[in-house]
Short mmCIF file of C-alpha atoms and ligand atoms in Angstrom, two decimals:
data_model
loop_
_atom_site.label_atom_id
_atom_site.label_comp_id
_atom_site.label_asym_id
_atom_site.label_seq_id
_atom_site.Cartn_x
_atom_site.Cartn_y
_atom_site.Cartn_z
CA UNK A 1 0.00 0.00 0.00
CA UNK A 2 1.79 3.45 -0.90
CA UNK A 3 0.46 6.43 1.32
CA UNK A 4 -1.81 9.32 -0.54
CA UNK A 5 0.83 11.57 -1.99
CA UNK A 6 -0.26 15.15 -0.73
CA UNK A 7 -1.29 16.86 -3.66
CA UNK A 8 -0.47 20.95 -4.56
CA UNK A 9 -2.74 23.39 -3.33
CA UNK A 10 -4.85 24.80 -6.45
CA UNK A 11 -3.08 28.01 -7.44
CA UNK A 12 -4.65 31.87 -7.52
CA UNK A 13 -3.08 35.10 -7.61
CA UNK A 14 -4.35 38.99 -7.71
CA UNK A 15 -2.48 40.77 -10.30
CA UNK A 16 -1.66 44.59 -9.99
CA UNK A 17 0.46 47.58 -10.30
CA UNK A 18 1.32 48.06 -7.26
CA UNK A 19 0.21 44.87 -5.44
CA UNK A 20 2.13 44.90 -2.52
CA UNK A 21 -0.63 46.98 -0.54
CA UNK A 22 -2.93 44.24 -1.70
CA UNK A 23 -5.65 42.68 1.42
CA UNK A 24 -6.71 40.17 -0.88
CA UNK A 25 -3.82 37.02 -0.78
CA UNK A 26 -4.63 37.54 3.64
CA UNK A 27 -8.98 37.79 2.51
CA UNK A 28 -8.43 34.23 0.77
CA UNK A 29 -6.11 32.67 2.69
CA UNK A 30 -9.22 32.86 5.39
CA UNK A 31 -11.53 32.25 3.49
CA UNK A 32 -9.89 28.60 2.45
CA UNK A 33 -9.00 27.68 6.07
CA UNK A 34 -13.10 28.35 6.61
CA UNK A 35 -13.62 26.35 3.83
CA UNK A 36 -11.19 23.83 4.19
CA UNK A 37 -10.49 24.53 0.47
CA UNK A 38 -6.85 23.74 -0.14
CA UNK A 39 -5.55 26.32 -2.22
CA UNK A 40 -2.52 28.68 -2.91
CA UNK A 41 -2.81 32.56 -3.13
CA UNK A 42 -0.30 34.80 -4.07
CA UNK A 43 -0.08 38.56 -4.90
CA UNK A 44 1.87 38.94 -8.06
CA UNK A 45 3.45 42.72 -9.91
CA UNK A 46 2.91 42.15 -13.29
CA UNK A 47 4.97 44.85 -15.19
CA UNK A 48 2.84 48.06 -17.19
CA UNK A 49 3.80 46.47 -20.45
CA UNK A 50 3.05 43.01 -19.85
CA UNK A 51 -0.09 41.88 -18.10
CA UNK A 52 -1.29 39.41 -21.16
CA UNK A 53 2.05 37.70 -20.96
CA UNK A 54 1.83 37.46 -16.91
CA UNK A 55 -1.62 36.14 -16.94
CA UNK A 56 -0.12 33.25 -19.65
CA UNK A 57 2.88 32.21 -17.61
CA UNK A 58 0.75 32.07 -14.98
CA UNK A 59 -1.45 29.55 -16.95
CA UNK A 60 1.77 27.65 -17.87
CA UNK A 61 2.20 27.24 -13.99
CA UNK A 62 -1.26 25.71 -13.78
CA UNK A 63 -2.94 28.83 -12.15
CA UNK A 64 -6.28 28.05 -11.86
CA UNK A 65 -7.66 31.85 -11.72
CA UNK A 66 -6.80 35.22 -10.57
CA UNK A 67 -8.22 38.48 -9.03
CA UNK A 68 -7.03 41.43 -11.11
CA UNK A 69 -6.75 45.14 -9.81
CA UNK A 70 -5.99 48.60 -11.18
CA UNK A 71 -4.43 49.39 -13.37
CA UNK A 72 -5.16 46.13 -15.19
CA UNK A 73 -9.05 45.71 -15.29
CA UNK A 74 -9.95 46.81 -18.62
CA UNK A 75 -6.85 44.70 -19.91
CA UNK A 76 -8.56 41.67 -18.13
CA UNK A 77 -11.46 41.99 -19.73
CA UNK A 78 -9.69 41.99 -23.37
CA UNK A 79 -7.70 38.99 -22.99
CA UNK A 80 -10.67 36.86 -21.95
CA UNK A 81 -12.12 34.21 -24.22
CA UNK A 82 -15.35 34.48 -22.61
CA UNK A 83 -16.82 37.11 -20.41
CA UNK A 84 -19.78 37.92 -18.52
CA UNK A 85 -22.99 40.19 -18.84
CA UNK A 86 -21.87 42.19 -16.32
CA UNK A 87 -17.95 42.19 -17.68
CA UNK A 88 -19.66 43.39 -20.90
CA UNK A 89 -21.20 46.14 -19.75
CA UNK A 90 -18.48 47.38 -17.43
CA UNK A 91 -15.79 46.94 -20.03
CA UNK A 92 -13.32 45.84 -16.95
CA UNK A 93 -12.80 42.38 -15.33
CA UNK A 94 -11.39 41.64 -11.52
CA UNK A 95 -11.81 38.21 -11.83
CA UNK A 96 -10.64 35.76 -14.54
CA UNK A 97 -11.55 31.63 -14.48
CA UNK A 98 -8.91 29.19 -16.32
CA UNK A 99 -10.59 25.55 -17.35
CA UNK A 100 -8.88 22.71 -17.86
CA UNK A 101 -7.66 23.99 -21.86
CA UNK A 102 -6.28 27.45 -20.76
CA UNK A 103 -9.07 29.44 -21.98
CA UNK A 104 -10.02 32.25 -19.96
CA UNK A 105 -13.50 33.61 -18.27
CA UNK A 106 -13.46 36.94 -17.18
CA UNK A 107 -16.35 37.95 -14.60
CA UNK A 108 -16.55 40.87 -12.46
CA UNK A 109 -17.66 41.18 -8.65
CA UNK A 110 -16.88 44.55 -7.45
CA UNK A 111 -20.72 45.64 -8.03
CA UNK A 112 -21.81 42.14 -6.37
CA UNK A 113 -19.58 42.87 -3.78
CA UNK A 114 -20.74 46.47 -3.33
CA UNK A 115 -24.20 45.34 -3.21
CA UNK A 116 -23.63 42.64 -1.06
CA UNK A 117 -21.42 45.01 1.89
CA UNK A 118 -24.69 47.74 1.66
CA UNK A 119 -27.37 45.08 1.62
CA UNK A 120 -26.48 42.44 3.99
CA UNK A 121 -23.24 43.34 6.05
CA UNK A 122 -24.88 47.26 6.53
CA UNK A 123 -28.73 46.00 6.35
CA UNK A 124 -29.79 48.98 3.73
CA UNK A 125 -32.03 48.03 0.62
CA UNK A 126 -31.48 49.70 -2.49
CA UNK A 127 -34.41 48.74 -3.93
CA UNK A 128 -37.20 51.44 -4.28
CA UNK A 129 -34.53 53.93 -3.13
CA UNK A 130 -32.87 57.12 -4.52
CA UNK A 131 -28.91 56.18 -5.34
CA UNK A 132 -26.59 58.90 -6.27
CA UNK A 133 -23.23 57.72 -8.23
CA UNK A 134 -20.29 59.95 -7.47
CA UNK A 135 -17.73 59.72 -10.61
CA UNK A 136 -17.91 57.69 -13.63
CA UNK A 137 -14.19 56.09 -14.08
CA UNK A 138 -13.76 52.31 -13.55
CA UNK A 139 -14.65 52.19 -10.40
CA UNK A 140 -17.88 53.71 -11.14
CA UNK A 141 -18.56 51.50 -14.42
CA UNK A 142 -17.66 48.23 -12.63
CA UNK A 143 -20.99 48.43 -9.85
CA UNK A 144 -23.56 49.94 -11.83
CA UNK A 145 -25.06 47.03 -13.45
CA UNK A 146 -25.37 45.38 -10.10
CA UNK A 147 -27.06 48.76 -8.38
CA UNK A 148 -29.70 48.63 -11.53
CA UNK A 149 -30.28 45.10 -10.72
CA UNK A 150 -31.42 45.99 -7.34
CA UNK A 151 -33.97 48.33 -8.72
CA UNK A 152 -33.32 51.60 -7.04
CA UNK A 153 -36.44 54.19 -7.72
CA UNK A 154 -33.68 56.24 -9.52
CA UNK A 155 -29.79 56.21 -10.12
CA UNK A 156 -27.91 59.44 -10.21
CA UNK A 157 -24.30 59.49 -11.54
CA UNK A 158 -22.85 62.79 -11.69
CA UNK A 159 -18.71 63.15 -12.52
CA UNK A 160 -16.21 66.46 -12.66
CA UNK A 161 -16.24 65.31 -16.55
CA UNK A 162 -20.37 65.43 -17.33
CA UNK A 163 -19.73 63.82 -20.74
CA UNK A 164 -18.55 60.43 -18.69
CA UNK A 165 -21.35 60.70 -16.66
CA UNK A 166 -23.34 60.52 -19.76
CA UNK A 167 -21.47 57.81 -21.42
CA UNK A 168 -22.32 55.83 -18.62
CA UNK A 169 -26.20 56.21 -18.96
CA UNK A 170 -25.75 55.70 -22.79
CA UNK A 171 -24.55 52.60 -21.87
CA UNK A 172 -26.61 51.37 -19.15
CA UNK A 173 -30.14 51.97 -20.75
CA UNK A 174 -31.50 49.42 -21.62
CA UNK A 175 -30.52 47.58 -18.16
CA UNK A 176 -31.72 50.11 -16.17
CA UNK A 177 -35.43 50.48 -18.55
CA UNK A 178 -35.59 46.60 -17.96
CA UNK A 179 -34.82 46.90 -14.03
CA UNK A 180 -37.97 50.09 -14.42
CA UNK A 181 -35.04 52.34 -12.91
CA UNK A 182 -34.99 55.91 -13.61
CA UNK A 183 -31.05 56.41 -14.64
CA UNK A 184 -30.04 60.01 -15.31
CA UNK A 185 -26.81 62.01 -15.38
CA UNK A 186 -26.63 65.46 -13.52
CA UNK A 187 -23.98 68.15 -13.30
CA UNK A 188 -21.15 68.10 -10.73
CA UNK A 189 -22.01 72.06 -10.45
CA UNK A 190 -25.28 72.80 -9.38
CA UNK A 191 -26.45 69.10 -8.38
CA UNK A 192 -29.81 69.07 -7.63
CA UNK A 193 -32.11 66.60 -4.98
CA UNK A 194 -31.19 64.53 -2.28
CA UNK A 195 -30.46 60.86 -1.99
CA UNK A 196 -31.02 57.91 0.47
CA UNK A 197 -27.87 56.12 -0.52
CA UNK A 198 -24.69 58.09 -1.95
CA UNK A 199 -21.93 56.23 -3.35
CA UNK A 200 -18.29 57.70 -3.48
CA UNK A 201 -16.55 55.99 -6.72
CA UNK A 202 -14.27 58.96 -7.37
CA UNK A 203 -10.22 59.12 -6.81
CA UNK A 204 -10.77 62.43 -6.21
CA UNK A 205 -9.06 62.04 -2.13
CA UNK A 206 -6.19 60.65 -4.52
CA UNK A 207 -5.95 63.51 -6.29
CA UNK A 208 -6.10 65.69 -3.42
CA UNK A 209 -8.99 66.63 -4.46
CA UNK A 210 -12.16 67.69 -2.12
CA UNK A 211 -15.30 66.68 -1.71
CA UNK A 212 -16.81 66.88 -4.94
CA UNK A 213 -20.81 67.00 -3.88
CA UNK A 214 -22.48 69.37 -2.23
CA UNK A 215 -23.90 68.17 1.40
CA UNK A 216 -27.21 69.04 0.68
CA UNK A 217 -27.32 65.74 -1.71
CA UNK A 218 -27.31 64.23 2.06
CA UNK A 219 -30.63 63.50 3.78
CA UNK A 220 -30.92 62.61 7.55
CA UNK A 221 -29.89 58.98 7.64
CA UNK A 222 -28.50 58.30 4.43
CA UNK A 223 -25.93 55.71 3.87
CA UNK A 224 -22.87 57.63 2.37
CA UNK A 225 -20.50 55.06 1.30
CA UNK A 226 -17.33 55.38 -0.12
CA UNK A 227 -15.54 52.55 -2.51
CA UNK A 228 -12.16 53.47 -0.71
CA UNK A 229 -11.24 52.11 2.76
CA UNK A 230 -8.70 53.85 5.15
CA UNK A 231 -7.08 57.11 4.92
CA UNK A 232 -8.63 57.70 1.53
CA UNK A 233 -12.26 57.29 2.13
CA UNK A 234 -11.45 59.22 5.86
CA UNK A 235 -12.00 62.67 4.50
CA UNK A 236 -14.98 61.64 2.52
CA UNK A 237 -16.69 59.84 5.69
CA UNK A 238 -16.18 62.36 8.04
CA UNK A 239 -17.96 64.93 5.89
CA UNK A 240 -20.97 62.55 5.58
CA UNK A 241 -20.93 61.90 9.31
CA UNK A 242 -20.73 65.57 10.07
CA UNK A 243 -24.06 66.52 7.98
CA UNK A 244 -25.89 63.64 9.81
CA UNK A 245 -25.55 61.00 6.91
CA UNK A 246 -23.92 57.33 7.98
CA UNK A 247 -21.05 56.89 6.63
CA UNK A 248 -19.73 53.22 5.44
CA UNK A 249 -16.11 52.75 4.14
CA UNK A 250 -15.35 50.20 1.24
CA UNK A 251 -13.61 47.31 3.35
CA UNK A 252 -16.90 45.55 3.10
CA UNK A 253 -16.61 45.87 -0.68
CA UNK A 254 -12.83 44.73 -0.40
CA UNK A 255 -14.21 40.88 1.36
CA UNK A 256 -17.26 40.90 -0.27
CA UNK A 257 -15.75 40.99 -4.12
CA UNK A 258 -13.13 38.48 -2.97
CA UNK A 259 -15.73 36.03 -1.49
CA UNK A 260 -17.65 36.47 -5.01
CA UNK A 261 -14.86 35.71 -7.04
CA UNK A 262 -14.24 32.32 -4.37
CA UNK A 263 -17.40 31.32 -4.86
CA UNK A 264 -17.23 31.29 -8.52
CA UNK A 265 -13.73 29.70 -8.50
CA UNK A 266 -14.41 26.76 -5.46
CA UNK A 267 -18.40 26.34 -5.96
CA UNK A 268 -18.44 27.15 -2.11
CA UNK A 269 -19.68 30.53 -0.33
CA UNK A 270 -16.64 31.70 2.12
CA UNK A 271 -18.15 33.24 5.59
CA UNK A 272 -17.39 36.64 4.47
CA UNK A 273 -18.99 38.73 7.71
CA UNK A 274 -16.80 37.11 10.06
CA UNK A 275 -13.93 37.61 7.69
CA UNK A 276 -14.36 41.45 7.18
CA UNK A 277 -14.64 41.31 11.27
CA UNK A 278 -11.39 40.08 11.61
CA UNK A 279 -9.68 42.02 8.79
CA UNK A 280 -11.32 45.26 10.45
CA UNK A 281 -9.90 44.16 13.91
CA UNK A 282 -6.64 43.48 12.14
CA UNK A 283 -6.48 46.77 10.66
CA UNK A 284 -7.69 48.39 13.44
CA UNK A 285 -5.06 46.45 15.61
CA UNK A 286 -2.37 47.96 12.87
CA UNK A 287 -2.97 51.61 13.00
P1 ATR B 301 -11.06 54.51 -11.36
O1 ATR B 301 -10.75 53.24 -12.08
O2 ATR B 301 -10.53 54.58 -9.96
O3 ATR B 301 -12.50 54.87 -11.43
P2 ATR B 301 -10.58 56.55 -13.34
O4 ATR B 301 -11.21 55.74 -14.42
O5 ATR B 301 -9.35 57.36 -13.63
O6 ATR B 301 -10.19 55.63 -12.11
O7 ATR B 301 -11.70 57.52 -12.74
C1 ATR B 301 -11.45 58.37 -11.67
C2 ATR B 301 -12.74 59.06 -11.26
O8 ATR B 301 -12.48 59.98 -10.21
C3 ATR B 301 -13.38 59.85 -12.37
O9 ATR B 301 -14.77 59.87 -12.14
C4 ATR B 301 -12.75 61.22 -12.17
O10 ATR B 301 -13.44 62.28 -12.75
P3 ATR B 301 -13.15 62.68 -14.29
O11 ATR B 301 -13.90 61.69 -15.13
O12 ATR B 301 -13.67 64.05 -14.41
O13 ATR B 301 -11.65 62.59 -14.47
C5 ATR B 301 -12.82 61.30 -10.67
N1 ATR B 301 -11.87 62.28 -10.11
C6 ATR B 301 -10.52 62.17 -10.03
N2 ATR B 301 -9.99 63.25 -9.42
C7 ATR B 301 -11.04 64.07 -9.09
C8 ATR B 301 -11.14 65.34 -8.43
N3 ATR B 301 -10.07 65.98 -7.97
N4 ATR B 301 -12.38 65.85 -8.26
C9 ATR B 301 -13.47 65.20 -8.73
N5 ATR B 301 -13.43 64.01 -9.35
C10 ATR B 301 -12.23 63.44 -9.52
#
């Protein structure tokens, strides 16, 4: 009788450009001792030039999918042989599947994980309510199919540059007529209403930029989350707390994309909650 030979862990990665700030090889190295899912995830650079030829050598190692971040998403999406609804209508991919041939799936979970962080780890519906969309970069293109799907009353996306903003809706229009969402573009200058849920998806902290809304956009209560986490979002969550809005960084985002893109790689839902708990603790613990 010859013993089981221990067999490699299934390999993953999250490519980017930087990577070494990256959460996400710590985020699914939890979630597979959860899930007793033996597996192998690394954080890898790949170079401006060459993410196509990264994401094939990786292949060649028998990588079995990978997380991709900025400033590679579009590129993702490009060198998939197969992509999703929601990877079409984003133009940008964060997570790519490799079958047994090579070929490879590009999805996208940053909306699903955006949803998921407001709707179940902050207990706020979207559906019915008024969402306004601050920016329209990537960031901004990658959640709004998921927001339509949740059938807001109407979705708001103003940006510094109104002809993005626009692009956006262009693009979005038939979703959002299916979904029966009212989807509109307004001016940065001279924004008009107010909004039960207010979504951040601008670099504009980055920039050292302001805050680019004005506060009375804010209503008593509303959820003003921000796609950034840590000193980035800070300036943007402060302002919302101080005009009586609650204010939600995007850590929750951060878990709940990666346990998306698990799920879709293992067949198996990770126990994100407990896992942003710990990574906020951890964080916390850090600072
Ligand atoms: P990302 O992938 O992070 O979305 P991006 O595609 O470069 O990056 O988009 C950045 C977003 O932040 C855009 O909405 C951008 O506005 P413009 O389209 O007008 O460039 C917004 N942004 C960046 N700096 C900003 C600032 N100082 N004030 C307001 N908006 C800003």
């Amino acid at each position: 009788m010859h013993a089981a030979q221990p067999t490699s862990p299934d390999l993953y990665c999250v490519f980017g450009h930087p990577i070494g700030h990256s959460r996400s090889p710590w985020i699914h190295a939890r979630f597979a001792a959860l899930t007793g899912q033996h597996l192998d995830y690394q954080a890898r650079l790949a170079p401006l030039d060459g993410f196509a030829a990264s994401v094939q050598a990786f292949i060649a190692e028998g990588g079995r999918g990978c997380n991709v971040t900025v400033p590679f998403k579009h590129e993702a999406a490009a060198c998939a042989h197969s992509v999703s609804q929601r990877v079409q209508l984003a133009g940008a991919a964060n997570t790519l599947l490799i079958d047994a041939q090579g070929r490879i799936h590009a999805d996208n979970t940053d909306g699903l994980g955006l949803v998921a962080d407001i709707t179940r780890n902050a207990g706020r519906s979207l559906t019915g309510k008024d969402v306004l969309l601050v920016g329209a970069g990537g960031a901004a293109a990658g959640v709004l199919g998921p927001l339509l799907e949740q059938q807001p009353r109407s979705l708001t996306i103003c940006n510094r540059t109104a002809a993005r903003a626009q692009a956006l809706v262009d693009s979005h229009r038939t979703l959002a007529a299916q979904q029966k969402v009212e989807l509109q573009a307004q001016d940065q200058q001279g924004l008009k209403g107010d909004f039960d849920i207010i979504i951040n998806a601008t670099a504009a902290s980055l920039q050292g930029g302001g805050i680019p809304i004005p506060a009375h956009v804010l209503r008593p209560g509303s959820l003003a989350y921000d796609m950034m986490y840590g000193p980035a979002a800070q300036g943007f969550l402060d302002w919302a707390a101080q005009h009586g809005a609650q204010p939600r960084d995007g850590l929750g985002m951060l878990v709940e994309q990666a346990a998306a893109a698990f799920t879709l790689w293992r067949g198996i839902e990770p126990p994100a909650a407990q896992v942003l708990e710990e990574l906020r603790a951890l964080l916390a613990a850090a600072a």
